[in-house]
Coordinates of C-alpha atoms in Angstrom, one line a residue:
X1 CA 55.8 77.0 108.4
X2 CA 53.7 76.4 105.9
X3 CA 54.6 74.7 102.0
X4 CA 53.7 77.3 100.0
X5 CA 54.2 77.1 96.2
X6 CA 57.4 78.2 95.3
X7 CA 57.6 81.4 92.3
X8 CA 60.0 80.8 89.3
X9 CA 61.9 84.1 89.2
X10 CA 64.6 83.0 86.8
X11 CA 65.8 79.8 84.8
X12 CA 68.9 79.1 83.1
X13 CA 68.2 77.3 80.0
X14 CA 71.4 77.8 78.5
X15 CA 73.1 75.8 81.3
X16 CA 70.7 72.7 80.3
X17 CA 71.7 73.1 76.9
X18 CA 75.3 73.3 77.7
X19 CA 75.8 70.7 79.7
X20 CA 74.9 67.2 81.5
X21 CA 73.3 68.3 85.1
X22 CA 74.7 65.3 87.6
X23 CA 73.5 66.8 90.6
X24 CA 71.2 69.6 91.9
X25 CA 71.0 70.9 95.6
X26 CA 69.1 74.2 96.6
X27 CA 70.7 76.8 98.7
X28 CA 70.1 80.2 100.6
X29 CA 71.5 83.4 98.5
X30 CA 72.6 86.4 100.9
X31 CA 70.8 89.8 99.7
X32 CA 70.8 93.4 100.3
X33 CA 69.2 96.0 100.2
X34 CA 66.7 96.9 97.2
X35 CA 67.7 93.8 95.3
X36 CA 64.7 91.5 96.7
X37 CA 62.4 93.9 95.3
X38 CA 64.2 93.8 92.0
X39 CA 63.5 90.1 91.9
X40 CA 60.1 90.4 92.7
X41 CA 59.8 92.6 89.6
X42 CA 61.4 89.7 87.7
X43 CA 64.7 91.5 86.7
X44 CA 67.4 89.0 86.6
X45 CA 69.5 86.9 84.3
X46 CA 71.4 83.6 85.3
X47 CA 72.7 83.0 81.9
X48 CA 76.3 84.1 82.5
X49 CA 76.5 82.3 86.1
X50 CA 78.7 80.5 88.0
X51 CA 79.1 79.3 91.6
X52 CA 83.1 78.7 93.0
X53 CA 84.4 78.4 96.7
X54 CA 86.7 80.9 98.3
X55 CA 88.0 80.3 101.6
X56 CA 85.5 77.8 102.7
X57 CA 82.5 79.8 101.2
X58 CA 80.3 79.3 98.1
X59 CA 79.6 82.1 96.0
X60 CA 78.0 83.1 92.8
X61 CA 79.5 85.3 89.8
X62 CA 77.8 86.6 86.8
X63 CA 74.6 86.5 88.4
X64 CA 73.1 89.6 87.0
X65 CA 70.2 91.3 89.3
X66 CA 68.6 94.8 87.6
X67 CA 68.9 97.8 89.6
X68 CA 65.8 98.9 91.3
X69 CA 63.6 101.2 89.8
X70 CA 62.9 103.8 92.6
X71 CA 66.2 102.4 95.0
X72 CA 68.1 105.6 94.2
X73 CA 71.5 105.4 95.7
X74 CA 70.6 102.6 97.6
X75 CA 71.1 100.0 94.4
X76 CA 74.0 98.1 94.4
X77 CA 76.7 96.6 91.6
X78 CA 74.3 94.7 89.1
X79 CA 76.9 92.0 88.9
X80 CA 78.4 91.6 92.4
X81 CA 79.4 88.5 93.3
X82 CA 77.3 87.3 96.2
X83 CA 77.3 84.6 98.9
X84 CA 75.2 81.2 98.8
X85 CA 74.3 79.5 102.4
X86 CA 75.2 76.0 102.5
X87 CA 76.6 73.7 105.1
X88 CA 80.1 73.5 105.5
X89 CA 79.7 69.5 104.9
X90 CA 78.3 70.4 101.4
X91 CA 80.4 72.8 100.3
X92 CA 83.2 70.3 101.0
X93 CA 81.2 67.6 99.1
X94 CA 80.9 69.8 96.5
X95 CA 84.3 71.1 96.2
X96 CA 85.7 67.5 96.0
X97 CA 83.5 66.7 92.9
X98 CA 84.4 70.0 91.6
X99 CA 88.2 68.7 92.1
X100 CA 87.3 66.1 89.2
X101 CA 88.3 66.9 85.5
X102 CA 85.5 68.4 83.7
X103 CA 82.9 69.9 86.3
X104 CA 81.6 73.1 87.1
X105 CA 79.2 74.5 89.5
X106 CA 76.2 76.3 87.5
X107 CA 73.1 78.1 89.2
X108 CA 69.8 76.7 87.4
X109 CA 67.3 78.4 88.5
X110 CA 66.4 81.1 90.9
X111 CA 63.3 81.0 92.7
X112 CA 61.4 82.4 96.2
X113 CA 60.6 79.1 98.0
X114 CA 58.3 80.3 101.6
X115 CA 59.2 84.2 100.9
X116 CA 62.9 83.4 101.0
X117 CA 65.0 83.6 97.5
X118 CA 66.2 80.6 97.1
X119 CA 69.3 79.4 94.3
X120 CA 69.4 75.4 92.9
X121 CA 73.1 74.8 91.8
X122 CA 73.5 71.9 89.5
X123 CA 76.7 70.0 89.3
X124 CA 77.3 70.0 86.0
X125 CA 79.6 68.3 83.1
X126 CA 80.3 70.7 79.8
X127 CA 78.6 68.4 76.5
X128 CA 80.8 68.2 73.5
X129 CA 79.3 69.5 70.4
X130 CA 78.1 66.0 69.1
X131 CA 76.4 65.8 72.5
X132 CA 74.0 69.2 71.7
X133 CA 73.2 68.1 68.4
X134 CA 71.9 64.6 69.5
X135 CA 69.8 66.5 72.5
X136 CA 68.7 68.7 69.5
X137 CA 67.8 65.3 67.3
X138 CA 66.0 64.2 70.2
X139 CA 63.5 67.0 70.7
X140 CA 63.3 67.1 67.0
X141 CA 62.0 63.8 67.0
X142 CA 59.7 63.9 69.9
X143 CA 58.0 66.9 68.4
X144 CA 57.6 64.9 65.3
X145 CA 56.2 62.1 67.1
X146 CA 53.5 63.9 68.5
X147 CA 52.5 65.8 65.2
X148 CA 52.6 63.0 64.0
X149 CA 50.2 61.5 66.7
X150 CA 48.0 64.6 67.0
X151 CA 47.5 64.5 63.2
X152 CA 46.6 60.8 63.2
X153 CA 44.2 61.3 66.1
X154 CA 41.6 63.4 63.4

């Protein structure tokens, strides 16, 4: 099997904004029918996501995945909840850090990795409000810097 370069289908930048990412690990994300072709097509949105485990299995909520076009009566439920395939050693892992005060399981980014659709979770910690706006002053700052730079460079 070869390495080939894997397609950004979707990113959640609101989760990155939100909160401190600790962690990331990439898993499998059970599909059916016409919905593969609707991510080809680039329709769908992460930005309400979430990932919990039920029963021993991960799953993912909010994940909204656009009806295809010509799938008829064959399109399911936009919103359905749907399945992620991870080990049973690292759902475990994960639900123990979940356990702790203050994290959450968020899906990043959504992406076919070797024509396979493939989900990376972040373990993630919610930022206070303070937290966002000294990300924001940050950024702020950097872009300043290289104005600044680019500017000095004539």
């Amino acid at each position: 099997m070869s390495d080939k370069p894997t397609k950004i289908i979707a990113q959640n930048k609101k989760a990155r904004h939100d909160y401190f990412v600790e962690n990331t690990i990439e898993a499998g994300l059970v599909l059916s029918g016409t919905e593969v072709k609707s991510l080809r097509a680039g329709g769908c949105n992460l930005k309400d996501g979430y990932c919990h485990v039920d029963k021993g299995e991960m799953w993912v909520e909010g994940m909204h995945i656009s009806p295809y076009d010509h799938g008829n009566i064959f399109n399911l439920d936009p919103l359905r909840r749907r399945k992620l395939l991870l080990h049973k050693k690292e759902i475990m892992k994960l639900l123990g850090l979940v356990g702790r005060q203050g994290y959450t399981l968020i899906p990043l980014s959504l992406y076919f990795k070797n024509s396979k659709v493939k989900v990376e979770v972040g373990l993630c910690k919610g930022k206070k409000l303070y937290d966002k706006r000294e990300a924001d002053a940050k950024r702020q700052a950097g872009r300043e810097m290289e104005r600044y730079e680019k500017n000095r460079e004539r």
